[in-house]
Amino acid sequence: EAQVTQNPRYLITVTGKKLTVTCSQNMNHEYMSWYRQDPGLGLRQIYYSMNVEVTDKGDVPEGYKVSRKEKRNFPLILESPSPNQTSLYFCASSLRGYQETQYFGPGTRLLVL
Amino acid sequence: GESVGLHLPTLSVQEGDNSIINCAYSNSASDYFIWYKQESGKGPQFIIDIRSNMDKRQGQRVTVLLNKTVKHLSLQIAATQPGDSAVYFCAETTSGSARQLTFGSGTQLTVLP
């Protein structure tokens, strides 16, 4: 089944404790992206990747890192999480870019205490 | 500043009636638009898209209308069903630019029995 998976689905952590949210797609997509969703603000893009080893900042990259060492994986790294990073995070992928249908993962709900 | 927004944050319709969800955008250079559906606890799901060289595009039970003059698009759902209850987002971007998708904040559609 073609899908985007994220792990973990739920995470509670404390300020400053490094964490990684994994994202994997099995559709051989070149484009992958991370979004955060906050009430009243819609989806905002954090980082995106056009292909392996090619990443770029989205609208809200501060406090996040990403890597794209393999085509299928695009982990989101919070080196020192803060409470304002409490949010619902979505990973998405598409064949070549944002102007094609993006397939979203199920989301990761993060609470930073 | 640039924004994509929705006129109504909530919409309730009777089962079997038609639904119309509206979206305004402010970037006159936007030429590609997408509607997404997000059910509770799930990631956004692509519904339909439209490019600026079209005024109307139809899918299965859905129609998107684009009015470039007033920078407005709408999503029409025919014969609304309980399974249509969800949050609907519009998103927009400009072809050939580095600008990524900008999402609206969403409209909650509730289908009444």
mmCIF file with all atom_site columns, C-alpha atoms in Angstrom:
data_model
loop_
_atom_site.group_PDB
_atom_site.id
_atom_site.type_symbol
_atom_site.label_atom_id
_atom_site.label_alt_id
_atom_site.label_comp_id
_atom_site.label_asym_id
_atom_site.label_entity_id
_atom_site.label_seq_id
_atom_site.pdbx_PDB_ins_code
_atom_site.Cartn_x
_atom_site.Cartn_y
_atom_site.Cartn_z
_atom_site.occupancy
_atom_site.B_iso_or_equiv
_atom_site.pdbx_formal_charge
_atom_site.auth_seq_id
_atom_site.auth_comp_id
_atom_site.auth_asym_id
_atom_site.auth_atom_id
_atom_site.pdbx_PDB_model_num
ATOM 1   C CA . GLU A 1 1   ? 0.000   0.000  0.000   1.00 0.00 ? 1   GLU A CA 1
ATOM 2   C CA . ALA A 1 2   ? 1.337   3.412  -1.004  1.00 0.00 ? 2   ALA A CA 1
ATOM 3   C CA . GLN A 1 3   ? 1.735   5.497  2.107   1.00 0.00 ? 3   GLN A CA 1
ATOM 4   C CA . VAL A 1 4   ? 3.645   7.981  4.200   1.00 0.00 ? 4   VAL A CA 1
ATOM 5   C CA . THR A 1 5   ? 4.428   6.810  7.711   1.00 0.00 ? 5   THR A CA 1
ATOM 6   C CA . GLN A 1 6   ? 5.504   8.833  10.712  1.00 0.00 ? 6   GLN A CA 1
ATOM 7   C CA . ASN A 1 7   ? 6.838   7.773  14.074  1.00 0.00 ? 7   ASN A CA 1
ATOM 8   C CA . PRO A 1 8   ? 6.076   8.312  16.808  1.00 0.00 ? 8   PRO A CA 1
ATOM 9   C CA . ARG A 1 9   ? 2.415   9.295  16.514  1.00 0.00 ? 9   ARG A CA 1
ATOM 10  C CA . TYR A 1 10  ? 2.381   10.868 19.961  1.00 0.00 ? 10  TYR A CA 1
ATOM 11  C CA . LEU A 1 11  ? 5.274   12.226 21.985  1.00 0.00 ? 11  LEU A CA 1
ATOM 12  C CA . ILE A 1 12  ? 5.594   14.035 25.282  1.00 0.00 ? 12  ILE A CA 1
ATOM 13  C CA . THR A 1 13  ? 9.025   15.410 26.092  1.00 0.00 ? 13  THR A CA 1
ATOM 14  C CA . VAL A 1 14  ? 10.735  18.086 28.156  1.00 0.00 ? 14  VAL A CA 1
ATOM 15  C CA . THR A 1 15  ? 12.433  21.287 27.125  1.00 0.00 ? 15  THR A CA 1
ATOM 16  C CA . GLY A 1 16  ? 15.910  20.750 25.748  1.00 0.00 ? 16  GLY A CA 1
ATOM 17  C CA . LYS A 1 17  ? 15.763  17.008 25.198  1.00 0.00 ? 17  LYS A CA 1
ATOM 18  C CA . LYS A 1 18  ? 16.698  16.251 21.596  1.00 0.00 ? 18  LYS A CA 1
ATOM 19  C CA . LEU A 1 19  ? 14.173  14.285 19.601  1.00 0.00 ? 19  LEU A CA 1
ATOM 20  C CA . THR A 1 20  ? 13.680  12.957 16.100  1.00 0.00 ? 20  THR A CA 1
ATOM 21  C CA . VAL A 1 21  ? 10.432  12.328 14.277  1.00 0.00 ? 21  VAL A CA 1
ATOM 22  C CA . THR A 1 22  ? 10.855  9.891  11.424  1.00 0.00 ? 22  THR A CA 1
ATOM 23  C CA . CYS A 1 23  ? 9.074   10.033 8.091   1.00 0.00 ? 23  CYS A CA 1
ATOM 24  C CA . SER A 1 24  ? 9.185   7.393  5.403   1.00 0.00 ? 24  SER A CA 1
ATOM 25  C CA . GLN A 1 25  ? 7.431   7.002  2.059   1.00 0.00 ? 25  GLN A CA 1
ATOM 26  C CA . ASN A 1 26  ? 7.263   3.948  -0.175  1.00 0.00 ? 26  ASN A CA 1
ATOM 27  C CA . MET A 1 27  ? 6.250   5.677  -3.415  1.00 0.00 ? 27  MET A CA 1
ATOM 28  C CA . ASN A 1 28  ? 9.723   6.592  -4.701  1.00 0.00 ? 28  ASN A CA 1
ATOM 29  C CA . HIS A 1 29  ? 8.801   10.262 -4.420  1.00 0.00 ? 29  HIS A CA 1
ATOM 30  C CA . GLU A 1 30  ? 11.489  12.878 -4.927  1.00 0.00 ? 30  GLU A CA 1
ATOM 31  C CA . TYR A 1 31  ? 9.793   15.669 -2.963  1.00 0.00 ? 31  TYR A CA 1
ATOM 32  C CA . MET A 1 32  ? 9.218   15.502 0.783   1.00 0.00 ? 32  MET A CA 1
ATOM 33  C CA . SER A 1 33  ? 8.124   18.150 3.209   1.00 0.00 ? 33  SER A CA 1
ATOM 34  C CA . TRP A 1 34  ? 7.404   18.806 6.884   1.00 0.00 ? 34  TRP A CA 1
ATOM 35  C CA . TYR A 1 35  ? 4.531   20.946 8.130   1.00 0.00 ? 35  TYR A CA 1
ATOM 36  C CA . ARG A 1 36  ? 3.269   21.969 11.505  1.00 0.00 ? 36  ARG A CA 1
ATOM 37  C CA . GLN A 1 37  ? -0.385  22.579 12.182  1.00 0.00 ? 37  GLN A CA 1
ATOM 38  C CA . ASP A 1 38  ? -1.553  24.907 14.928  1.00 0.00 ? 38  ASP A CA 1
ATOM 39  C CA . PRO A 1 39  ? -5.118  26.021 15.723  1.00 0.00 ? 39  PRO A CA 1
ATOM 40  C CA . GLY A 1 40  ? -6.161  28.985 13.637  1.00 0.00 ? 40  GLY A CA 1
ATOM 41  C CA . LEU A 1 41  ? -2.904  29.024 11.676  1.00 0.00 ? 41  LEU A CA 1
ATOM 42  C CA . GLY A 1 42  ? -3.402  26.188 9.245   1.00 0.00 ? 42  GLY A CA 1
ATOM 43  C CA . LEU A 1 43  ? -0.457  24.232 7.888   1.00 0.00 ? 43  LEU A CA 1
ATOM 44  C CA . ARG A 1 44  ? 2.898   25.945 7.809   1.00 0.00 ? 44  ARG A CA 1
ATOM 45  C CA . GLN A 1 45  ? 5.886   24.485 6.062   1.00 0.00 ? 45  GLN A CA 1
ATOM 46  C CA . ILE A 1 46  ? 9.021   23.848 8.119   1.00 0.00 ? 46  ILE A CA 1
ATOM 47  C CA . TYR A 1 47  ? 11.453  22.320 5.635   1.00 0.00 ? 47  TYR A CA 1
ATOM 48  C CA . TYR A 1 48  ? 11.254  20.610 2.295   1.00 0.00 ? 48  TYR A CA 1
ATOM 49  C CA . SER A 1 49  ? 13.488  18.456 0.140   1.00 0.00 ? 49  SER A CA 1
ATOM 50  C CA . MET A 1 50  ? 13.496  18.271 -3.637  1.00 0.00 ? 50  MET A CA 1
ATOM 51  C CA . ASN A 1 51  ? 15.638  15.135 -3.673  1.00 0.00 ? 51  ASN A CA 1
ATOM 52  C CA . VAL A 1 52  ? 18.386  13.267 -1.819  1.00 0.00 ? 52  VAL A CA 1
ATOM 53  C CA . GLU A 1 53  ? 20.826  15.670 -0.164  1.00 0.00 ? 53  GLU A CA 1
ATOM 54  C CA . VAL A 1 54  ? 18.746  18.679 -1.301  1.00 0.00 ? 54  VAL A CA 1
ATOM 55  C CA . THR A 1 55  ? 16.857  20.457 1.486   1.00 0.00 ? 55  THR A CA 1
ATOM 56  C CA . ASP A 1 56  ? 15.580  23.988 1.951   1.00 0.00 ? 56  ASP A CA 1
ATOM 57  C CA . LYS A 1 57  ? 13.826  26.094 4.547   1.00 0.00 ? 57  LYS A CA 1
ATOM 58  C CA . GLY A 1 58  ? 10.108  26.622 4.538   1.00 0.00 ? 58  GLY A CA 1
ATOM 59  C CA . ASP A 1 59  ? 8.204   29.346 6.345   1.00 0.00 ? 59  ASP A CA 1
ATOM 60  C CA . VAL A 1 60  ? 9.002   28.345 9.938   1.00 0.00 ? 60  VAL A CA 1
ATOM 61  C CA . PRO A 1 61  ? 12.392  26.553 10.046  1.00 0.00 ? 61  PRO A CA 1
ATOM 62  C CA . GLU A 1 62  ? 13.713  27.987 13.318  1.00 0.00 ? 62  GLU A CA 1
ATOM 63  C CA . GLY A 1 63  ? 14.482  25.305 15.883  1.00 0.00 ? 63  GLY A CA 1
ATOM 64  C CA . TYR A 1 64  ? 14.295  22.424 13.402  1.00 0.00 ? 64  TYR A CA 1
ATOM 65  C CA . LYS A 1 65  ? 16.745  20.436 11.316  1.00 0.00 ? 65  LYS A CA 1
ATOM 66  C CA . VAL A 1 66  ? 16.203  17.869 8.608   1.00 0.00 ? 66  VAL A CA 1
ATOM 67  C CA . SER A 1 67  ? 18.274  15.483 6.558   1.00 0.00 ? 67  SER A CA 1
ATOM 68  C CA . ARG A 1 68  ? 17.683  13.558 3.344   1.00 0.00 ? 68  ARG A CA 1
ATOM 69  C CA . LYS A 1 69  ? 20.278  10.849 3.054   1.00 0.00 ? 69  LYS A CA 1
ATOM 70  C CA . GLU A 1 70  ? 17.931  8.382  1.387   1.00 0.00 ? 70  GLU A CA 1
ATOM 71  C CA . LYS A 1 71  ? 15.079  8.993  -0.976  1.00 0.00 ? 71  LYS A CA 1
ATOM 72  C CA . ARG A 1 72  ? 12.450  7.335  1.212   1.00 0.00 ? 72  ARG A CA 1
ATOM 73  C CA . ASN A 1 73  ? 13.320  8.951  4.576   1.00 0.00 ? 73  ASN A CA 1
ATOM 74  C CA . PHE A 1 74  ? 13.093  12.541 5.747   1.00 0.00 ? 74  PHE A CA 1
ATOM 75  C CA . PRO A 1 75  ? 13.525  12.830 9.525   1.00 0.00 ? 75  PRO A CA 1
ATOM 76  C CA . LEU A 1 76  ? 12.686  15.987 11.447  1.00 0.00 ? 76  LEU A CA 1
ATOM 77  C CA . ILE A 1 77  ? 15.106  16.808 14.255  1.00 0.00 ? 77  ILE A CA 1
ATOM 78  C CA . LEU A 1 78  ? 14.455  19.091 17.202  1.00 0.00 ? 78  LEU A CA 1
ATOM 79  C CA . GLU A 1 79  ? 17.873  19.625 18.773  1.00 0.00 ? 79  GLU A CA 1
ATOM 80  C CA . SER A 1 80  ? 16.567  21.514 21.802  1.00 0.00 ? 80  SER A CA 1
ATOM 81  C CA . PRO A 1 81  ? 12.772  21.457 21.881  1.00 0.00 ? 81  PRO A CA 1
ATOM 82  C CA . SER A 1 82  ? 10.891  24.335 23.464  1.00 0.00 ? 82  SER A CA 1
ATOM 83  C CA . PRO A 1 83  ? 7.230   24.626 24.507  1.00 0.00 ? 83  PRO A CA 1
ATOM 84  C CA . ASN A 1 84  ? 6.421   26.752 21.445  1.00 0.00 ? 84  ASN A CA 1
ATOM 85  C CA . GLN A 1 85  ? 7.184   23.692 19.321  1.00 0.00 ? 85  GLN A CA 1
ATOM 86  C CA . THR A 1 86  ? 4.215   21.906 20.820  1.00 0.00 ? 86  THR A CA 1
ATOM 87  C CA . SER A 1 87  ? 2.163   21.174 17.729  1.00 0.00 ? 87  SER A CA 1
ATOM 88  C CA . LEU A 1 88  ? 0.804   18.613 15.293  1.00 0.00 ? 88  LEU A CA 1
ATOM 89  C CA . TYR A 1 89  ? 3.397   17.705 12.681  1.00 0.00 ? 89  TYR A CA 1
ATOM 90  C CA . PHE A 1 90  ? 2.777   16.273 9.235   1.00 0.00 ? 90  PHE A CA 1
ATOM 91  C CA . CYS A 1 91  ? 5.171   14.823 6.735   1.00 0.00 ? 91  CYS A CA 1
ATOM 92  C CA . ALA A 1 92  ? 4.177   14.799 3.075   1.00 0.00 ? 92  ALA A CA 1
ATOM 93  C CA . SER A 1 93  ? 5.612   13.599 -0.206  1.00 0.00 ? 93  SER A CA 1
ATOM 94  C CA . SER A 1 94  ? 4.926   14.008 -3.886  1.00 0.00 ? 94  SER A CA 1
ATOM 95  C CA . LEU A 1 95  ? 6.450   12.683 -7.059  1.00 0.00 ? 95  LEU A CA 1
ATOM 96  C CA . ARG A 1 96  ? 8.455   15.764 -8.019  1.00 0.00 ? 96  ARG A CA 1
ATOM 97  C CA . GLY A 1 97  ? 7.265   18.896 -6.269  1.00 0.00 ? 97  GLY A CA 1
ATOM 98  C CA . TYR A 1 98  ? 4.677   20.913 -4.411  1.00 0.00 ? 98  TYR A CA 1
ATOM 99  C CA . GLN A 1 99  ? 2.612   21.398 -7.552  1.00 0.00 ? 99  GLN A CA 1
ATOM 100 C CA . GLU A 1 100 ? 1.761   17.742 -7.653  1.00 0.00 ? 100 GLU A CA 1
ATOM 101 C CA . THR A 1 101 ? -0.497  15.836 -5.331  1.00 0.00 ? 101 THR A CA 1
ATOM 102 C CA . GLN A 1 102 ? 1.077   15.635 -1.908  1.00 0.00 ? 102 GLN A CA 1
ATOM 103 C CA . TYR A 1 103 ? 0.397   12.566 0.192   1.00 0.00 ? 103 TYR A CA 1
ATOM 104 C CA . PHE A 1 104 ? 0.359   13.269 3.888   1.00 0.00 ? 104 PHE A CA 1
ATOM 105 C CA . GLY A 1 105 ? 1.312   11.068 6.782   1.00 0.00 ? 105 GLY A CA 1
ATOM 106 C CA . PRO A 1 106 ? -1.023  10.511 9.745   1.00 0.00 ? 106 PRO A CA 1
ATOM 107 C CA . GLY A 1 107 ? 0.609   13.182 11.896  1.00 0.00 ? 107 GLY A CA 1
ATOM 108 C CA . THR A 1 108 ? 2.720   13.323 15.055  1.00 0.00 ? 108 THR A CA 1
ATOM 109 C CA . ARG A 1 109 ? 1.331   15.130 18.057  1.00 0.00 ? 109 ARG A CA 1
ATOM 110 C CA . LEU A 1 110 ? 4.156   16.621 20.114  1.00 0.00 ? 110 LEU A CA 1
ATOM 111 C CA . LEU A 1 111 ? 3.909   18.141 23.571  1.00 0.00 ? 111 LEU A CA 1
ATOM 112 C CA . VAL A 1 112 ? 6.984   19.883 24.958  1.00 0.00 ? 112 VAL A CA 1
ATOM 113 C CA . LEU A 1 113 ? 6.800   20.560 28.684  1.00 0.00 ? 113 LEU A CA 1
ATOM 114 C CA . GLY B 2 1   ? 1.039   40.705 3.656   1.00 0.00 ? 1   GLY B CA 1
ATOM 115 C CA . GLU B 2 2   ? 0.243   37.624 1.601   1.00 0.00 ? 2   GLU B CA 1
ATOM 116 C CA . SER B 2 3   ? -2.531  35.491 2.953   1.00 0.00 ? 3   SER B CA 1
ATOM 117 C CA . VAL B 2 4   ? -4.922  32.746 2.096   1.00 0.00 ? 4   VAL B CA 1
ATOM 118 C CA . GLY B 2 5   ? -8.070  32.751 4.177   1.00 0.00 ? 5   GLY B CA 1
ATOM 119 C CA . LEU B 2 6   ? -11.568 31.380 4.405   1.00 0.00 ? 6   LEU B CA 1
ATOM 120 C CA . HIS B 2 7   ? -14.740 33.413 4.772   1.00 0.00 ? 7   HIS B CA 1
ATOM 121 C CA . LEU B 2 8   ? -16.414 31.054 7.221   1.00 0.00 ? 8   LEU B CA 1
ATOM 122 C CA . PRO B 2 9   ? -14.665 28.918 9.825   1.00 0.00 ? 9   PRO B CA 1
ATOM 123 C CA . THR B 2 10  ? -17.656 26.542 10.197  1.00 0.00 ? 10  THR B CA 1
ATOM 124 C CA . LEU B 2 11  ? -20.372 25.318 7.884   1.00 0.00 ? 11  LEU B CA 1
ATOM 125 C CA . SER B 2 12  ? -23.301 23.032 8.677   1.00 0.00 ? 12  SER B CA 1
ATOM 126 C CA . VAL B 2 13  ? -25.396 21.459 5.928   1.00 0.00 ? 13  VAL B CA 1
ATOM 127 C CA . GLN B 2 14  ? -28.170 18.907 5.770   1.00 0.00 ? 14  GLN B CA 1
ATOM 128 C CA . GLU B 2 15  ? -27.320 15.525 4.357   1.00 0.00 ? 15  GLU B CA 1
ATOM 129 C CA . GLY B 2 16  ? -28.155 15.505 0.673   1.00 0.00 ? 16  GLY B CA 1
ATOM 130 C CA . ASP B 2 17  ? -27.797 19.249 0.233   1.00 0.00 ? 17  ASP B CA 1
ATOM 131 C CA . ASN B 2 18  ? -24.976 20.897 -1.676  1.00 0.00 ? 18  ASN B CA 1
ATOM 132 C CA . SER B 2 19  ? -22.099 22.509 0.225   1.00 0.00 ? 19  SER B CA 1
ATOM 133 C CA . ILE B 2 20  ? -20.092 25.521 -0.822  1.00 0.00 ? 20  ILE B CA 1
ATOM 134 C CA . ILE B 2 21  ? -16.821 26.330 0.899   1.00 0.00 ? 21  ILE B CA 1
ATOM 135 C CA . ASN B 2 22  ? -15.117 29.593 0.021   1.00 0.00 ? 22  ASN B CA 1
ATOM 136 C CA . CYS B 2 23  ? -11.512 30.741 0.007   1.00 0.00 ? 23  CYS B CA 1
ATOM 137 C CA . ALA B 2 24  ? -9.930  34.120 -0.659  1.00 0.00 ? 24  ALA B CA 1
ATOM 138 C CA . TYR B 2 25  ? -6.304  34.662 -1.587  1.00 0.00 ? 25  TYR B CA 1
ATOM 139 C CA . SER B 2 26  ? -4.317  37.848 -1.814  1.00 0.00 ? 26  SER B CA 1
ATOM 140 C CA . ASN B 2 27  ? -1.315  37.004 -3.985  1.00 0.00 ? 27  ASN B CA 1
ATOM 141 C CA . SER B 2 28  ? -2.182  38.051 -7.533  1.00 0.00 ? 28  SER B CA 1
ATOM 142 C CA . ALA B 2 29  ? 0.694   35.916 -8.842  1.00 0.00 ? 29  ALA B CA 1
ATOM 143 C CA . SER B 2 30  ? -0.875  32.705 -7.511  1.00 0.00 ? 30  SER B CA 1
ATOM 144 C CA . ASP B 2 31  ? -1.739  30.392 -10.353 1.00 0.00 ? 31  ASP B CA 1
ATOM 145 C CA . TYR B 2 32  ? -2.150  26.950 -8.825  1.00 0.00 ? 32  TYR B CA 1
ATOM 146 C CA . PHE B 2 33  ? -4.735  26.075 -6.202  1.00 0.00 ? 33  PHE B CA 1
ATOM 147 C CA . ILE B 2 34  ? -5.551  22.925 -4.298  1.00 0.00 ? 34  ILE B CA 1
ATOM 148 C CA . TRP B 2 35  ? -8.333  21.844 -1.991  1.00 0.00 ? 35  TRP B CA 1
ATOM 149 C CA . TYR B 2 36  ? -7.561  19.391 0.797   1.00 0.00 ? 36  TYR B CA 1
ATOM 150 C CA . LYS B 2 37  ? -9.860  17.493 3.140   1.00 0.00 ? 37  LYS B CA 1
ATOM 151 C CA . GLN B 2 38  ? -8.750  16.631 6.662   1.00 0.00 ? 38  GLN B CA 1
ATOM 152 C CA . GLU B 2 39  ? -10.767 14.193 8.709   1.00 0.00 ? 39  GLU B CA 1
ATOM 153 C CA . SER B 2 40  ? -10.388 14.097 12.455  1.00 0.00 ? 40  SER B CA 1
ATOM 154 C CA . GLY B 2 41  ? -7.130  12.462 13.491  1.00 0.00 ? 41  GLY B CA 1
ATOM 155 C CA . LYS B 2 42  ? -5.825  12.127 9.957   1.00 0.00 ? 42  LYS B CA 1
ATOM 156 C CA . GLY B 2 43  ? -3.529  13.969 7.604   1.00 0.00 ? 43  GLY B CA 1
ATOM 157 C CA . PRO B 2 44  ? -4.851  16.193 4.805   1.00 0.00 ? 44  PRO B CA 1
ATOM 158 C CA . GLN B 2 45  ? -6.043  14.424 1.694   1.00 0.00 ? 45  GLN B CA 1
ATOM 159 C CA . PHE B 2 46  ? -5.959  15.905 -1.810  1.00 0.00 ? 46  PHE B CA 1
ATOM 160 C CA . ILE B 2 47  ? -9.417  16.557 -3.264  1.00 0.00 ? 47  ILE B CA 1
ATOM 161 C CA . ILE B 2 48  ? -9.025  18.605 -6.407  1.00 0.00 ? 48  ILE B CA 1
ATOM 162 C CA . ASP B 2 49  ? -6.761  21.226 -7.931  1.00 0.00 ? 49  ASP B CA 1
ATOM 163 C CA . ILE B 2 50  ? -7.091  23.959 -10.524 1.00 0.00 ? 50  ILE B CA 1
ATOM 164 C CA . ARG B 2 51  ? -4.694  26.133 -12.484 1.00 0.00 ? 51  ARG B CA 1
ATOM 165 C CA . SER B 2 52  ? -5.312  29.753 -13.289 1.00 0.00 ? 52  SER B CA 1
ATOM 166 C CA . ASN B 2 53  ? -5.961  29.082 -16.980 1.00 0.00 ? 53  ASN B CA 1
ATOM 167 C CA . MET B 2 54  ? -9.232  27.469 -15.922 1.00 0.00 ? 54  MET B CA 1
ATOM 168 C CA . ASP B 2 55  ? -12.340 28.870 -14.242 1.00 0.00 ? 55  ASP B CA 1
ATOM 169 C CA . LYS B 2 56  ? -13.898 25.583 -13.295 1.00 0.00 ? 56  LYS B CA 1
ATOM 170 C CA . ARG B 2 57  ? -12.880 22.010 -12.751 1.00 0.00 ? 57  ARG B CA 1
ATOM 171 C CA . GLN B 2 58  ? -15.042 19.073 -11.822 1.00 0.00 ? 58  GLN B CA 1
ATOM 172 C CA . GLY B 2 59  ? -14.289 15.860 -10.017 1.00 0.00 ? 59  GLY B CA 1
ATOM 173 C CA . GLN B 2 60  ? -16.435 13.205 -8.486  1.00 0.00 ? 60  GLN B CA 1
ATOM 174 C CA . ARG B 2 61  ? -19.194 15.157 -6.636  1.00 0.00 ? 61  ARG B CA 1
ATOM 175 C CA . VAL B 2 62  ? -16.842 18.129 -6.273  1.00 0.00 ? 62  VAL B CA 1
ATOM 176 C CA . THR B 2 63  ? -16.385 21.247 -8.343  1.00 0.00 ? 63  THR B CA 1
ATOM 177 C CA . VAL B 2 64  ? -13.836 23.993 -7.859  1.00 0.00 ? 64  VAL B CA 1
ATOM 178 C CA . LEU B 2 65  ? -14.532 27.463 -9.190  1.00 0.00 ? 65  LEU B CA 1
ATOM 179 C CA . LEU B 2 66  ? -11.829 30.087 -9.594  1.00 0.00 ? 66  LEU B CA 1
ATOM 180 C CA . ASN B 2 67  ? -12.483 33.795 -9.954  1.00 0.00 ? 67  ASN B CA 1
ATOM 181 C CA . LYS B 2 68  ? -9.162  35.465 -10.605 1.00 0.00 ? 68  LYS B CA 1
ATOM 182 C CA . THR B 2 69  ? -10.703 38.913 -10.818 1.00 0.00 ? 69  THR B CA 1
ATOM 183 C CA . VAL B 2 70  ? -11.657 38.936 -7.154  1.00 0.00 ? 70  VAL B CA 1
ATOM 184 C CA . LYS B 2 71  ? -9.043  36.373 -6.090  1.00 0.00 ? 71  LYS B CA 1
ATOM 185 C CA . HIS B 2 72  ? -11.578 33.881 -4.843  1.00 0.00 ? 72  HIS B CA 1
ATOM 186 C CA . LEU B 2 73  ? -12.096 30.174 -5.194  1.00 0.00 ? 73  LEU B CA 1
ATOM 187 C CA . SER B 2 74  ? -14.788 27.872 -3.946  1.00 0.00 ? 74  SER B CA 1
ATOM 188 C CA . LEU B 2 75  ? -15.316 24.174 -3.443  1.00 0.00 ? 75  LEU B CA 1
ATOM 189 C CA . GLN B 2 76  ? -18.757 22.813 -4.159  1.00 0.00 ? 76  GLN B CA 1
ATOM 190 C CA . ILE B 2 77  ? -19.727 19.391 -2.860  1.00 0.00 ? 77  ILE B CA 1
ATOM 191 C CA . ALA B 2 78  ? -22.848 17.893 -4.390  1.00 0.00 ? 78  ALA B CA 1
ATOM 192 C CA . ALA B 2 79  ? -25.272 15.770 -2.361  1.00 0.00 ? 79  ALA B CA 1
ATOM 193 C CA . THR B 2 80  ? -23.242 16.133 0.825   1.00 0.00 ? 80  THR B CA 1
ATOM 194 C CA . GLN B 2 81  ? -22.847 12.925 2.786   1.00 0.00 ? 81  GLN B CA 1
ATOM 195 C CA . PRO B 2 82  ? -21.919 12.246 6.431   1.00 0.00 ? 82  PRO B CA 1
ATOM 196 C CA . GLY B 2 83  ? -18.481 11.134 5.264   1.00 0.00 ? 83  GLY B CA 1
ATOM 197 C CA . ASP B 2 84  ? -17.874 14.629 3.946   1.00 0.00 ? 84  ASP B CA 1
ATOM 198 C CA . SER B 2 85  ? -17.716 16.002 7.484   1.00 0.00 ? 85  SER B CA 1
ATOM 199 C CA . ALA B 2 86  ? -14.163 17.272 7.839   1.00 0.00 ? 86  ALA B CA 1
ATOM 200 C CA . VAL B 2 87  ? -12.004 20.392 7.748   1.00 0.00 ? 87  VAL B CA 1
ATOM 201 C CA . TYR B 2 88  ? -11.393 21.695 4.241   1.00 0.00 ? 88  TYR B CA 1
ATOM 202 C CA . PHE B 2 89  ? -8.291  23.711 3.334   1.00 0.00 ? 89  PHE B CA 1
ATOM 203 C CA . CYS B 2 90  ? -7.409  25.661 0.283   1.00 0.00 ? 90  CYS B CA 1
ATOM 204 C CA . ALA B 2 91  ? -3.766  26.111 -0.665  1.00 0.00 ? 91  ALA B CA 1
ATOM 205 C CA . GLU B 2 92  ? -2.091  28.214 -3.322  1.00 0.00 ? 92  GLU B CA 1
ATOM 206 C CA . THR B 2 93  ? 1.254   28.837 -4.926  1.00 0.00 ? 93  THR B CA 1
ATOM 207 C CA . THR B 2 94  ? 2.921   30.320 -7.985  1.00 0.00 ? 94  THR B CA 1
ATOM 208 C CA . SER B 2 95  ? 4.222   28.037 -10.721 1.00 0.00 ? 95  SER B CA 1
ATOM 209 C CA . GLY B 2 96  ? 7.885   28.187 -11.500 1.00 0.00 ? 96  GLY B CA 1
ATOM 210 C CA . SER B 2 97  ? 8.740   30.001 -8.297  1.00 0.00 ? 97  SER B CA 1
ATOM 211 C CA . ALA B 2 98  ? 10.505  28.798 -5.220  1.00 0.00 ? 98  ALA B CA 1
ATOM 212 C CA . ARG B 2 99  ? 7.453   29.714 -3.178  1.00 0.00 ? 99  ARG B CA 1
ATOM 213 C CA . GLN B 2 100 ? 5.882   26.696 -1.601  1.00 0.00 ? 100 GLN B CA 1
ATOM 214 C CA . LEU B 2 101 ? 2.236   26.095 -0.858  1.00 0.00 ? 101 LEU B CA 1
ATOM 215 C CA . THR B 2 102 ? 0.441   28.568 1.392   1.00 0.00 ? 102 THR B CA 1
ATOM 216 C CA . PHE B 2 103 ? -2.474  27.018 3.254   1.00 0.00 ? 103 PHE B CA 1
ATOM 217 C CA . GLY B 2 104 ? -5.612  28.647 4.551   1.00 0.00 ? 104 GLY B CA 1
ATOM 218 C CA . SER B 2 105 ? -6.738  28.068 8.125   1.00 0.00 ? 105 SER B CA 1
ATOM 219 C CA . GLY B 2 106 ? -9.593  25.733 7.153   1.00 0.00 ? 106 GLY B CA 1
ATOM 220 C CA . THR B 2 107 ? -13.373 25.444 7.298   1.00 0.00 ? 107 THR B CA 1
ATOM 221 C CA . GLN B 2 108 ? -15.069 22.820 9.435   1.00 0.00 ? 108 GLN B CA 1
ATOM 222 C CA . LEU B 2 109 ? -17.906 21.194 7.477   1.00 0.00 ? 109 LEU B CA 1
ATOM 223 C CA . THR B 2 110 ? -20.521 19.380 9.545   1.00 0.00 ? 110 THR B CA 1
ATOM 224 C CA . VAL B 2 111 ? -23.163 17.280 7.805   1.00 0.00 ? 111 VAL B CA 1
ATOM 225 C CA . LEU B 2 112 ? -26.430 17.088 9.728   1.00 0.00 ? 112 LEU B CA 1
ATOM 226 C CA . PRO B 2 113 ? -28.637 13.982 9.488   1.00 0.00 ? 113 PRO B CA 1
#
